[in-house]
Amino acid sequence: MHSLFFNPKFRPPHYLGGIFAICALLNIYGVPLTHVFSLIQEINWQEVWQDDYLQQVILFSFMQALLSAILSLFFGLLFSRAFFYQDFIGKPLILKLFSLTFVLPSLVAIFGILGVYGSSGWLANIAQWLELSWRPNIYGLTGILIAHLFFNIPLATRIFLQNFAQIPSQQRQLAAQLNIRSWQFFRLIELPYLQQGLFSTFALIFMLCFTSFAIVLTLGGGPKYTSLEVAIYQAILFELNLPKAALFALLQFLFCFVLFNSASLFNRNVQTALHHKNIWIDSQSRLVKCWQKVMLFLGCSFMLLPLINTFISAMLAGRWLAVWQMQQLWRALGYSLSIAPLSAILAVFISCLLLLLARRLHWLEWQKLANFILNAGATILAIPTLVLALGLFLWLQEFDFSRGHLFLIMVCCNALASMPFVLRILTEPMYSNMYHYEKLCQSLHIQGWQRFRLIEWHHLRSPMQYAFALACCLSLGDFTAIALFGTQDFTSLPHLLYQQLGQYRNNDAAVTAFILLLLCATIFVFLEKVSMNKETYDHTQ
């Protein structure tokens, strides 16, 4: 480290922003965690290890994440294989709609799922029309798994589609000549390519499900189906037991830290962007085609029906005029539209500062230190937002904080939650700029803002727009932090939607869910446009 700061090529004054960002992140995470861990001293550990409720919460957290990950991979593989080999009208549109689930707020999906699979949903009405005694029960483990599958099957599908596209046409032609089909074709030809991202995809989905909050909170249905994050929330708001909440937060932090580091061992930077090219595909039997068409119908129905239900429910609600006159809706909309862009700007800004410092260290062959800095920006994956929010909650109890403080906390929490995705988007183009233009900038003595404006901006404009829009969309749908700090006077659209669902105001909830869906869909269309412009630009280089 001593030799680094005395290296004339480093020039620390030019990277004070990155150093400041590192220090800020250390304080943002350090201070709240210190307050969380300070309450651990009040816990009787002998009673903790004998607590049946704690053991049940830990067991269920792992069980639902494991089941969700396994089922997501299984159904994602079946659907992606059918999707890859069958051509049909609207295939690109379906793929884009599947991508929408990545930025879709959890509570919007939950509203749609309740409308389809709930006790008074579409399936229940069909069963009643057929005079069947069966009634669906969406709450509990069943509902949690359905919601997790809704979000994770599209993710697994896109990754597996990329793996299928990587299989060379020569191998497919050789397999056809040797009459290698069905199971043998899958085992010998497809499976080696699928294995490339299998473990990393499983680890990613497992972590997403393990830290799932809104889905388990809304569809859990009782203490039997409670995860660690929901237990933290309940211990604070319902039991007012801060030491118990701190214990759950400590366990959540330890498990997520281990999972985050374990997942990094399998991380291969899986690409989910599909590149269209001519792929030779052998003709299939009528039975296989029939089976794959059935899978396509079931998969598309499972993914699209909740979205269709949200749209239809909003159109038939008959509450548009009354809802738009609700002051609480305008307040929630105002806060959401204020917090989202500010948190996105903050996420992009801090990510750029970190990347400027990390890429310089990488250029000077300090790879381990550069990777540490990048991992610091993704720390939120190891320290869930609710654990961070709990620490901030404990810290702010020492002050007389106002609504403005809550607003800043929401901006900060949402920015940190989106930073791993922003870093992933910006890392490759910023490192590419370093490789291509570093020597040119050194020879012309172009530094700082001038370098960014004259040299780098033309290559970073589309990725930054994409990162900003994605962070904005993720912030719009975030419910984790606002669940802890939200009040009647300080709310957001997801928080308002959760209250409406809890009070069985389904017509109001339909309108709120549709507004959220419309906002996210608008940003998603912009994301697709920016992504297409970026691909066009890359192909011209």
Short mmCIF file of C-alpha atoms in Angstrom, two decimals, residues 26-531:
data_model
loop_
_atom_site.label_atom_id
_atom_site.label_comp_id
_atom_site.label_asym_id
_atom_site.label_seq_id
_atom_site.Cartn_x
_atom_site.Cartn_y
_atom_site.Cartn_z
CA LEU A 26 -17.60 2.14 5.45
CA ASN A 27 -19.43 4.65 7.65
CA ILE A 28 -22.84 3.96 6.12
CA TYR A 29 -22.46 0.25 6.84
CA GLY A 30 -20.27 0.49 9.95
CA VAL A 31 -22.36 2.84 12.09
CA PRO A 32 -25.70 0.99 11.68
CA LEU A 33 -24.10 -2.43 12.16
CA THR A 34 -22.38 -1.19 15.32
CA HIS A 35 -25.75 -0.20 16.75
CA VAL A 36 -27.25 -3.55 15.76
CA PHE A 37 -24.44 -5.54 17.33
CA SER A 38 -24.49 -3.42 20.51
CA LEU A 39 -27.91 -4.87 21.38
CA ILE A 40 -26.58 -8.42 21.14
CA GLN A 41 -25.09 -8.03 24.62
CA GLU A 42 -28.60 -8.00 26.11
CA ILE A 43 -29.43 -11.44 24.71
CA ASN A 44 -29.45 -14.58 26.80
CA TRP A 45 -27.69 -17.00 24.44
CA GLN A 46 -28.73 -20.09 26.37
CA GLU A 47 -32.38 -19.25 25.72
CA VAL A 48 -31.62 -18.43 22.10
CA TRP A 49 -30.30 -21.87 21.22
CA GLN A 50 -33.37 -23.45 22.83
CA ASP A 51 -35.83 -21.16 21.03
CA ASP A 52 -38.01 -23.31 18.78
CA TYR A 53 -39.32 -20.25 16.92
CA LEU A 54 -35.80 -19.17 15.93
CA GLN A 55 -34.97 -22.66 14.68
CA GLN A 56 -38.20 -22.73 12.70
CA VAL A 57 -37.48 -19.32 11.10
CA ILE A 58 -33.96 -20.34 10.08
CA LEU A 59 -35.14 -23.70 8.72
CA PHE A 60 -37.96 -22.13 6.73
CA SER A 61 -35.68 -19.38 5.33
CA PHE A 62 -33.33 -21.99 3.88
CA MET A 63 -36.08 -24.42 2.87
CA GLN A 64 -38.14 -21.94 0.84
CA ALA A 65 -35.01 -20.56 -0.84
CA LEU A 66 -33.78 -24.06 -1.72
CA LEU A 67 -37.16 -25.18 -3.07
CA SER A 68 -37.59 -21.95 -5.03
CA ALA A 69 -34.14 -22.23 -6.61
CA ILE A 70 -34.55 -25.91 -7.55
CA LEU A 71 -38.03 -25.42 -9.02
CA SER A 72 -36.98 -22.25 -10.86
CA LEU A 73 -34.08 -24.07 -12.51
CA PHE A 74 -36.21 -27.11 -13.36
CA PHE A 75 -39.14 -25.24 -14.92
CA GLY A 76 -36.82 -22.62 -16.40
CA LEU A 77 -34.90 -25.37 -18.19
CA LEU A 78 -38.08 -27.05 -19.52
CA PHE A 79 -39.53 -23.76 -20.72
CA SER A 80 -36.30 -22.37 -22.19
CA ARG A 81 -35.72 -25.57 -24.19
CA ALA A 82 -39.23 -25.38 -25.65
CA PHE A 83 -38.84 -21.64 -26.25
CA PHE A 84 -35.53 -22.14 -28.06
CA TYR A 85 -36.63 -24.90 -30.43
CA GLN A 86 -40.11 -23.65 -31.31
CA ASP A 87 -40.86 -20.63 -33.50
CA PHE A 88 -44.13 -18.79 -33.04
CA ILE A 89 -45.64 -15.36 -33.58
CA GLY A 90 -44.75 -12.88 -30.86
CA LYS A 91 -41.66 -14.72 -29.64
CA PRO A 92 -39.50 -11.57 -29.30
CA LEU A 93 -42.36 -9.78 -27.50
CA ILE A 94 -42.75 -12.64 -25.01
CA LEU A 95 -39.01 -12.53 -24.33
CA LYS A 96 -39.18 -8.79 -23.64
CA LEU A 97 -42.18 -9.25 -21.34
CA PHE A 98 -40.18 -11.85 -19.45
CA SER A 99 -37.43 -9.28 -19.00
CA LEU A 100 -39.99 -6.93 -17.48
CA THR A 101 -40.28 -9.19 -14.43
CA PHE A 102 -36.74 -8.18 -13.41
CA VAL A 103 -37.84 -4.58 -12.79
CA LEU A 104 -41.43 -5.35 -11.79
CA PRO A 105 -42.21 -4.42 -8.15
CA SER A 106 -42.87 -7.46 -5.99
CA LEU A 107 -46.18 -6.15 -4.69
CA VAL A 108 -47.53 -5.58 -8.21
CA ALA A 109 -46.79 -9.20 -9.05
CA ILE A 110 -48.33 -10.30 -5.74
CA PHE A 111 -51.52 -8.39 -6.55
CA GLY A 112 -51.73 -10.12 -9.92
CA ILE A 113 -50.97 -13.54 -8.43
CA LEU A 114 -53.70 -13.08 -5.80
CA GLY A 115 -56.13 -12.19 -8.56
CA VAL A 116 -55.36 -15.42 -10.42
CA TYR A 117 -54.60 -17.97 -7.70
CA GLY A 118 -56.29 -16.42 -4.65
CA SER A 119 -59.39 -17.68 -2.85
CA SER A 120 -61.56 -15.37 -4.97
CA GLY A 121 -59.31 -15.36 -8.03
CA TRP A 122 -59.73 -16.68 -11.53
CA LEU A 123 -58.98 -20.32 -10.67
CA ALA A 124 -61.45 -20.26 -7.78
CA ASN A 125 -64.15 -18.80 -10.05
CA ILE A 126 -63.48 -21.44 -12.70
CA ALA A 127 -63.70 -24.18 -10.05
CA GLN A 128 -66.98 -22.70 -8.81
CA TRP A 129 -68.35 -22.51 -12.37
CA LEU A 130 -67.43 -26.20 -12.85
CA GLU A 131 -69.13 -26.95 -9.51
CA LEU A 132 -65.93 -28.31 -7.96
CA SER A 133 -65.44 -28.30 -4.21
CA TRP A 134 -61.72 -27.44 -4.57
CA ARG A 135 -60.61 -23.95 -3.53
CA PRO A 136 -57.02 -22.64 -3.92
CA ASN A 137 -55.04 -21.56 -0.85
CA ILE A 138 -52.47 -19.00 -1.94
CA TYR A 139 -51.10 -18.16 1.52
CA GLY A 140 -48.22 -20.09 3.03
CA LEU A 141 -45.42 -21.95 1.30
CA THR A 142 -47.49 -22.46 -1.87
CA GLY A 143 -47.97 -18.76 -2.46
CA ILE A 144 -44.34 -17.96 -1.68
CA LEU A 145 -43.14 -20.55 -4.19
CA ILE A 146 -45.54 -19.33 -6.88
CA ALA A 147 -44.35 -15.73 -6.47
CA HIS A 148 -40.68 -16.75 -6.49
CA LEU A 149 -41.23 -18.87 -9.60
CA PHE A 150 -42.91 -15.91 -11.29
CA PHE A 151 -39.78 -13.80 -10.82
CA ASN A 152 -37.07 -16.43 -11.22
CA ILE A 153 -38.27 -18.62 -14.09
CA PRO A 154 -37.73 -15.75 -16.58
CA LEU A 155 -34.23 -15.18 -15.16
CA ALA A 156 -33.31 -18.86 -15.49
CA THR A 157 -34.93 -18.97 -18.95
CA ARG A 158 -32.82 -16.13 -20.34
CA ILE A 159 -29.61 -17.66 -18.97
CA PHE A 160 -30.42 -21.11 -20.37
CA LEU A 161 -31.39 -19.61 -23.73
CA GLN A 162 -27.94 -18.07 -23.92
CA ASN A 163 -26.41 -21.48 -23.15
CA PHE A 164 -28.47 -23.15 -25.90
CA ALA A 165 -27.39 -20.47 -28.37
CA GLN A 166 -23.72 -21.17 -27.62
CA ILE A 167 -23.89 -24.75 -28.92
CA PRO A 168 -22.10 -24.77 -32.32
CA SER A 169 -24.19 -25.76 -35.32
CA GLN A 170 -21.47 -28.26 -36.27
CA GLN A 171 -22.16 -30.23 -33.10
CA ARG A 172 -25.89 -30.25 -33.83
CA GLN A 173 -25.29 -31.46 -37.40
CA LEU A 174 -22.90 -34.17 -36.23
CA ALA A 175 -25.43 -35.35 -33.63
CA ALA A 176 -28.11 -35.55 -36.35
CA GLN A 177 -25.83 -37.63 -38.58
CA LEU A 178 -25.10 -40.01 -35.69
CA ASN A 179 -28.82 -40.15 -34.80
CA ILE A 180 -28.21 -38.80 -31.29
CA ARG A 181 -31.61 -37.64 -30.11
CA SER A 182 -33.87 -37.09 -27.07
CA TRP A 183 -32.16 -37.88 -23.76
CA GLN A 184 -28.80 -38.75 -25.31
CA PHE A 185 -28.75 -35.45 -27.21
CA PHE A 186 -29.48 -33.56 -24.00
CA ARG A 187 -26.84 -35.46 -22.02
CA LEU A 188 -24.03 -35.37 -24.59
CA ILE A 189 -24.60 -32.08 -26.42
CA GLU A 190 -26.70 -29.66 -24.36
CA LEU A 191 -25.80 -30.48 -20.76
CA PRO A 192 -22.08 -29.50 -21.01
CA TYR A 193 -23.11 -25.99 -22.12
CA LEU A 194 -25.90 -25.72 -19.57
CA GLN A 195 -23.50 -26.61 -16.75
CA GLN A 196 -21.45 -23.47 -17.47
CA GLY A 197 -23.95 -21.25 -15.69
CA LEU A 198 -25.92 -23.80 -13.69
CA PHE A 199 -24.26 -23.35 -10.29
CA SER A 200 -23.94 -19.57 -10.58
CA THR A 201 -27.62 -19.31 -11.55
CA PHE A 202 -28.65 -21.55 -8.67
CA ALA A 203 -26.59 -19.48 -6.21
CA LEU A 204 -28.04 -16.22 -7.55
CA ILE A 205 -31.66 -17.40 -7.33
CA PHE A 206 -31.06 -18.93 -3.89
CA MET A 207 -29.73 -15.61 -2.57
CA LEU A 208 -32.61 -13.65 -4.11
CA CYS A 209 -35.15 -15.98 -2.49
CA PHE A 210 -33.32 -16.12 0.85
CA THR A 211 -33.43 -12.33 1.14
CA SER A 212 -36.97 -12.05 -0.21
CA PHE A 213 -39.02 -9.76 2.00
CA ALA A 214 -42.22 -8.43 0.42
CA ILE A 215 -43.25 -11.84 -0.95
CA VAL A 216 -42.83 -13.69 2.34
CA LEU A 217 -44.38 -10.84 4.34
CA THR A 218 -47.48 -10.66 2.14
CA LEU A 219 -48.01 -14.32 1.26
CA GLY A 220 -46.53 -16.02 4.34
CA GLY A 221 -49.82 -16.10 6.13
CA GLY A 222 -48.51 -16.59 9.67
CA PRO A 223 -45.58 -17.32 11.98
CA LYS A 224 -45.13 -20.81 10.52
CA TYR A 225 -44.01 -19.27 7.21
CA THR A 226 -41.67 -16.52 8.38
CA SER A 227 -38.18 -15.79 7.08
CA LEU A 228 -35.42 -13.99 8.93
CA GLU A 229 -36.10 -10.62 7.26
CA VAL A 230 -39.81 -10.81 8.05
CA ALA A 231 -38.94 -11.82 11.64
CA ILE A 232 -36.82 -8.66 11.94
CA TYR A 233 -39.72 -6.54 10.72
CA GLN A 234 -42.21 -8.20 13.07
CA ALA A 235 -39.89 -7.93 16.08
CA ILE A 236 -39.57 -4.17 15.54
CA LEU A 237 -43.09 -3.08 14.62
CA PHE A 238 -45.28 -5.68 16.33
CA GLU A 239 -43.30 -6.89 19.37
CA LEU A 240 -41.17 -3.76 19.99
CA ASN A 241 -38.35 -6.16 20.90
CA LEU A 242 -35.19 -4.51 19.55
CA PRO A 243 -32.70 -7.06 21.01
CA LYS A 244 -34.65 -9.86 19.30
CA ALA A 245 -34.64 -7.91 16.03
CA ALA A 246 -30.90 -7.36 16.42
CA LEU A 247 -30.37 -11.12 16.90
CA PHE A 248 -32.31 -11.90 13.71
CA ALA A 249 -30.37 -9.16 11.90
CA LEU A 250 -27.06 -10.64 13.05
CA LEU A 251 -28.04 -14.10 11.82
CA GLN A 252 -29.28 -12.65 8.52
CA PHE A 253 -26.01 -10.78 8.09
CA LEU A 254 -23.90 -13.88 8.82
CA PHE A 255 -25.90 -16.13 6.47
CA CYS A 256 -25.93 -13.57 3.65
CA PHE A 257 -22.21 -12.88 4.06
CA VAL A 258 -21.43 -16.59 3.74
CA LEU A 259 -23.85 -17.00 0.82
CA PHE A 260 -22.45 -13.93 -0.96
CA ASN A 261 -18.88 -15.21 -0.74
CA SER A 262 -19.94 -18.74 -1.68
CA ALA A 263 -21.88 -17.47 -4.71
CA SER A 264 -18.82 -15.52 -5.88
CA LEU A 265 -16.96 -18.81 -6.26
CA PHE A 266 -19.42 -19.86 -8.97
CA ASN A 267 -19.82 -16.43 -10.54
CA ARG A 268 -18.92 -16.56 -14.23
CA ASN A 269 -20.48 -13.22 -15.18
CA VAL A 270 -23.34 -14.94 -16.92
CA GLN A 271 -24.63 -12.94 -19.89
CA THR A 272 -28.40 -12.83 -20.41
CA ALA A 273 -28.41 -10.80 -23.62
CA LEU A 274 -29.44 -13.02 -26.51
CA HIS A 275 -27.48 -12.65 -29.72
CA HIS A 276 -29.50 -13.51 -32.80
CA LYS A 277 -27.58 -15.60 -35.29
CA ASN A 278 -28.25 -18.43 -37.69
CA ILE A 279 -28.46 -21.64 -35.69
CA TRP A 280 -28.96 -24.97 -37.38
CA ILE A 281 -31.68 -27.01 -35.67
CA ASP A 282 -32.62 -30.57 -36.60
CA SER A 283 -36.24 -31.47 -37.27
CA GLN A 284 -38.14 -32.86 -34.29
CA SER A 285 -40.77 -35.53 -33.95
CA ARG A 286 -44.44 -34.65 -33.71
CA LEU A 287 -44.59 -35.85 -30.10
CA VAL A 288 -41.66 -33.62 -29.04
CA LYS A 289 -43.21 -30.62 -30.79
CA CYS A 290 -46.52 -31.25 -29.05
CA TRP A 291 -44.83 -31.51 -25.65
CA GLN A 292 -42.85 -28.31 -26.20
CA LYS A 293 -45.94 -26.40 -27.32
CA VAL A 294 -47.72 -27.50 -24.15
CA MET A 295 -44.76 -26.23 -22.09
CA LEU A 296 -44.83 -22.92 -23.97
CA PHE A 297 -48.54 -22.50 -23.33
CA LEU A 298 -48.24 -23.31 -19.63
CA GLY A 299 -45.14 -21.15 -19.13
CA CYS A 300 -46.55 -18.14 -20.98
CA SER A 301 -49.87 -18.47 -19.17
CA PHE A 302 -48.16 -18.67 -15.79
CA MET A 303 -46.12 -15.53 -16.46
CA LEU A 304 -48.67 -13.40 -18.33
CA LEU A 305 -51.90 -14.07 -16.41
CA PRO A 306 -50.89 -12.02 -13.30
CA LEU A 307 -49.97 -9.07 -15.55
CA ILE A 308 -53.23 -9.39 -17.49
CA ASN A 309 -55.17 -9.62 -14.23
CA THR A 310 -53.57 -6.41 -12.96
CA PHE A 311 -54.59 -4.57 -16.14
CA ILE A 312 -58.15 -5.93 -16.21
CA SER A 313 -58.69 -5.33 -12.48
CA ALA A 314 -57.62 -1.70 -12.87
CA MET A 315 -59.87 -1.18 -15.89
CA LEU A 316 -62.88 -2.73 -14.12
CA ALA A 317 -62.22 -1.16 -10.73
CA GLY A 318 -64.48 1.83 -11.39
CA ARG A 319 -62.49 3.79 -8.83
CA TRP A 320 -60.32 5.93 -11.05
CA LEU A 321 -61.93 9.26 -10.23
CA ALA A 322 -62.20 8.52 -6.51
CA VAL A 323 -58.65 7.17 -6.28
CA TRP A 324 -57.14 10.13 -8.12
CA GLN A 325 -58.82 12.41 -5.59
CA MET A 326 -57.11 10.59 -2.72
CA GLN A 327 -54.48 12.80 -1.13
CA GLN A 328 -52.56 9.76 0.08
CA LEU A 329 -52.10 8.49 -3.50
CA TRP A 330 -50.68 11.82 -4.65
CA ARG A 331 -48.40 11.91 -1.62
CA ALA A 332 -47.14 8.39 -2.32
CA LEU A 333 -46.68 9.17 -6.02
CA GLY A 334 -44.79 12.35 -5.20
CA TYR A 335 -42.42 10.62 -2.79
CA SER A 336 -41.84 7.69 -5.18
CA LEU A 337 -41.09 9.96 -8.14
CA SER A 338 -38.75 12.05 -5.96
CA ILE A 339 -36.87 9.24 -4.26
CA ALA A 340 -36.37 7.08 -7.37
CA PRO A 341 -34.37 9.51 -9.58
CA LEU A 342 -32.33 10.86 -6.68
CA SER A 343 -31.36 7.37 -5.53
CA ALA A 344 -30.52 6.45 -9.14
CA ILE A 345 -28.29 9.53 -9.51
CA LEU A 346 -26.57 8.71 -6.22
CA ALA A 347 -26.05 5.06 -7.23
CA VAL A 348 -24.54 6.01 -10.60
CA PHE A 349 -22.37 8.74 -9.06
CA ILE A 350 -20.89 6.56 -6.29
CA SER A 351 -20.41 3.67 -8.73
CA CYS A 352 -18.47 5.92 -11.11
CA LEU A 353 -16.24 7.14 -8.29
CA LEU A 354 -15.51 3.57 -7.22
CA LEU A 355 -14.84 2.45 -10.79
CA LEU A 356 -12.47 5.35 -11.48
CA LEU A 357 -10.39 4.28 -8.52
CA ALA A 358 -10.73 0.53 -9.16
CA ARG A 359 -9.76 0.69 -12.82
CA ARG A 360 -6.70 2.81 -12.03
CA LEU A 361 -5.61 0.22 -9.46
CA HIS A 362 -6.27 -2.51 -12.01
CA TRP A 363 -4.13 -0.64 -14.56
CA LEU A 364 -1.32 -0.53 -11.99
CA GLU A 365 -1.75 -4.31 -11.44
CA TRP A 366 -3.28 -4.01 -7.97
CA GLN A 367 -6.05 -6.41 -8.94
CA LYS A 368 -6.93 -7.62 -5.45
CA LEU A 369 -7.37 -4.09 -4.13
CA ALA A 370 -9.39 -3.16 -7.22
CA ASN A 371 -11.69 -6.16 -6.70
CA PHE A 372 -12.08 -5.24 -3.03
CA ILE A 373 -13.29 -1.77 -4.00
CA LEU A 374 -15.82 -3.21 -6.46
CA ASN A 375 -17.04 -5.68 -3.83
CA ALA A 376 -17.52 -2.76 -1.43
CA GLY A 377 -20.13 -1.38 -3.80
CA ALA A 378 -21.92 -4.73 -3.83
CA THR A 379 -21.86 -5.10 -0.03
CA ILE A 380 -25.65 -4.73 0.07
CA LEU A 381 -25.82 -8.32 -1.20
CA ALA A 382 -24.07 -9.46 1.98
CA ILE A 383 -25.82 -6.93 4.24
CA PRO A 384 -29.52 -6.92 3.31
CA THR A 385 -31.35 -3.61 3.11
CA LEU A 386 -33.56 -4.42 6.09
CA VAL A 387 -30.52 -5.08 8.31
CA LEU A 388 -29.06 -1.75 7.21
CA ALA A 389 -32.42 -0.03 7.78
CA LEU A 390 -32.65 -1.55 11.28
CA GLY A 391 -29.22 -0.15 12.16
CA LEU A 392 -30.23 3.29 10.86
CA PHE A 393 -33.47 3.03 12.84
CA LEU A 394 -31.54 2.31 16.05
CA TRP A 395 -29.06 5.09 15.32
CA LEU A 396 -31.74 7.72 14.59
CA GLN A 397 -33.45 7.01 17.90
CA GLU A 398 -30.69 9.12 19.44
CA PHE A 399 -31.77 12.15 17.38
CA ASP A 400 -34.91 14.14 16.76
CA PHE A 401 -35.19 13.21 13.11
CA SER A 402 -37.75 14.68 10.75
CA ARG A 403 -39.42 13.67 7.49
CA GLY A 404 -36.44 15.10 5.63
CA HIS A 405 -34.13 12.67 7.41
CA LEU A 406 -36.41 9.78 6.44
CA PHE A 407 -36.36 10.96 2.85
CA LEU A 408 -32.53 10.97 2.80
CA ILE A 409 -32.44 7.51 4.39
CA MET A 410 -34.77 6.15 1.70
CA VAL A 411 -32.63 7.68 -1.05
CA CYS A 412 -29.50 6.20 0.50
CA CYS A 413 -30.97 2.70 1.06
CA ASN A 414 -32.44 2.50 -2.44
CA ALA A 415 -29.18 3.71 -3.99
CA LEU A 416 -27.18 1.07 -2.14
CA ALA A 417 -29.69 -1.62 -3.14
CA SER A 418 -29.26 -0.82 -6.84
CA MET A 419 -25.48 -0.29 -6.80
CA PRO A 420 -24.53 -3.95 -7.52
CA PHE A 421 -26.52 -3.77 -10.77
CA VAL A 422 -25.16 -0.34 -11.68
CA LEU A 423 -21.59 -1.53 -11.09
CA ARG A 424 -22.21 -4.60 -13.24
CA ILE A 425 -23.44 -2.40 -16.11
CA LEU A 426 -20.68 0.23 -15.92
CA THR A 427 -17.64 -1.93 -15.13
CA GLU A 428 -17.01 -3.25 -18.65
CA PRO A 429 -17.33 0.09 -20.54
CA MET A 430 -15.27 2.03 -17.98
CA TYR A 431 -12.51 -0.57 -17.96
CA SER A 432 -12.65 -0.64 -21.77
CA ASN A 433 -12.11 3.11 -21.85
CA MET A 434 -9.06 2.69 -19.63
CA TYR A 435 -7.54 0.10 -21.97
CA HIS A 436 -8.23 2.06 -25.15
CA TYR A 437 -7.62 5.68 -24.16
CA GLU A 438 -5.28 5.73 -21.16
CA LYS A 439 -2.05 6.14 -23.13
CA LEU A 440 -3.69 8.70 -25.43
CA CYS A 441 -4.86 10.78 -22.46
CA GLN A 442 -1.43 10.58 -20.85
CA SER A 443 0.33 11.72 -24.03
CA LEU A 444 -2.08 14.68 -24.47
CA HIS A 445 -2.23 15.45 -20.71
CA ILE A 446 -6.03 15.21 -20.69
CA GLN A 447 -7.28 14.65 -17.14
CA GLY A 448 -10.31 14.90 -14.90
CA TRP A 449 -13.50 16.41 -16.25
CA GLN A 450 -11.99 17.19 -19.65
CA ARG A 451 -11.06 13.55 -20.14
CA PHE A 452 -14.55 12.44 -19.23
CA ARG A 453 -16.26 15.03 -21.48
CA LEU A 454 -14.00 14.78 -24.53
CA ILE A 455 -12.85 11.15 -24.51
CA GLU A 456 -15.04 8.85 -22.44
CA TRP A 457 -18.58 10.23 -22.52
CA HIS A 458 -19.38 9.03 -26.04
CA HIS A 459 -18.77 5.42 -24.95
CA LEU A 460 -20.38 5.77 -21.49
CA ARG A 461 -23.54 7.66 -22.40
CA SER A 462 -25.73 4.62 -23.24
CA PRO A 463 -24.49 2.44 -20.32
CA MET A 464 -25.03 5.34 -17.89
CA GLN A 465 -28.53 5.97 -19.22
CA TYR A 466 -29.27 2.26 -18.91
CA ALA A 467 -27.87 2.10 -15.36
CA PHE A 468 -29.78 5.21 -14.29
CA ALA A 469 -33.09 3.93 -15.68
CA LEU A 470 -32.61 0.49 -14.11
CA ALA A 471 -31.72 1.97 -10.70
CA CYS A 472 -34.71 4.31 -10.95
CA CYS A 473 -37.04 1.41 -11.72
CA LEU A 474 -35.68 -0.73 -8.89
CA SER A 475 -36.12 2.17 -6.47
CA LEU A 476 -39.71 2.72 -7.59
CA GLY A 477 -40.63 -0.83 -6.63
CA ASP A 478 -38.53 -1.17 -3.47
CA PHE A 479 -40.55 -2.00 -0.37
CA THR A 480 -37.92 -3.15 2.11
CA ALA A 481 -36.76 0.14 3.66
CA ILE A 482 -40.09 1.96 3.42
CA ALA A 483 -41.74 -0.94 5.29
CA LEU A 484 -39.71 0.04 8.35
CA PHE A 485 -39.84 3.84 8.05
CA GLY A 486 -43.13 4.39 6.25
CA THR A 487 -46.00 6.28 7.94
CA GLN A 488 -49.28 7.80 6.83
CA ASP A 489 -47.45 11.06 6.07
CA PHE A 490 -44.32 9.47 4.59
CA THR A 491 -45.16 6.74 2.14
CA SER A 492 -44.51 5.43 -1.37
CA LEU A 493 -46.53 3.59 -4.00
CA PRO A 494 -45.37 0.09 -2.88
CA HIS A 495 -46.06 1.02 0.76
CA LEU A 496 -49.52 2.34 -0.14
CA LEU A 497 -50.24 -0.80 -2.17
CA TYR A 498 -49.27 -3.01 0.79
CA GLN A 499 -51.62 -1.08 3.07
CA GLN A 500 -54.47 -1.37 0.56
CA LEU A 501 -53.93 -5.12 0.20
CA GLY A 502 -53.85 -5.54 3.99
CA GLN A 503 -57.13 -3.62 4.34
CA TYR A 504 -58.78 -5.62 1.49
CA ARG A 505 -59.33 -2.44 -0.57
CA ASN A 506 -58.95 -4.40 -3.77
CA ASN A 507 -60.32 -1.75 -6.14
CA ASP A 508 -57.95 0.90 -4.78
CA ALA A 509 -55.10 -1.61 -4.84
CA ALA A 510 -55.86 -2.43 -8.48
CA VAL A 511 -55.42 1.21 -9.51
CA THR A 512 -52.25 1.65 -7.45
CA ALA A 513 -50.77 -1.58 -8.83
CA PHE A 514 -51.58 -0.50 -12.38
CA ILE A 515 -49.91 2.90 -11.86
CA LEU A 516 -46.78 1.17 -10.59
CA LEU A 517 -46.88 -1.29 -13.48
CA LEU A 518 -47.31 1.54 -15.98
CA LEU A 519 -44.38 3.51 -14.53
CA CYS A 520 -42.07 0.49 -14.55
CA ALA A 521 -43.20 -0.53 -18.05
CA THR A 522 -42.44 2.97 -19.33
CA ILE A 523 -38.94 2.87 -17.87
CA PHE A 524 -38.51 -0.66 -19.22
CA VAL A 525 -39.34 0.51 -22.77
CA PHE A 526 -36.66 3.17 -22.34
CA LEU A 527 -34.24 0.49 -21.12
CA GLU A 528 -34.91 -1.60 -24.21
CA LYS A 529 -34.37 1.41 -26.47
CA VAL A 530 -31.09 2.34 -24.78
CA SER A 531 -29.97 -1.29 -24.90
#
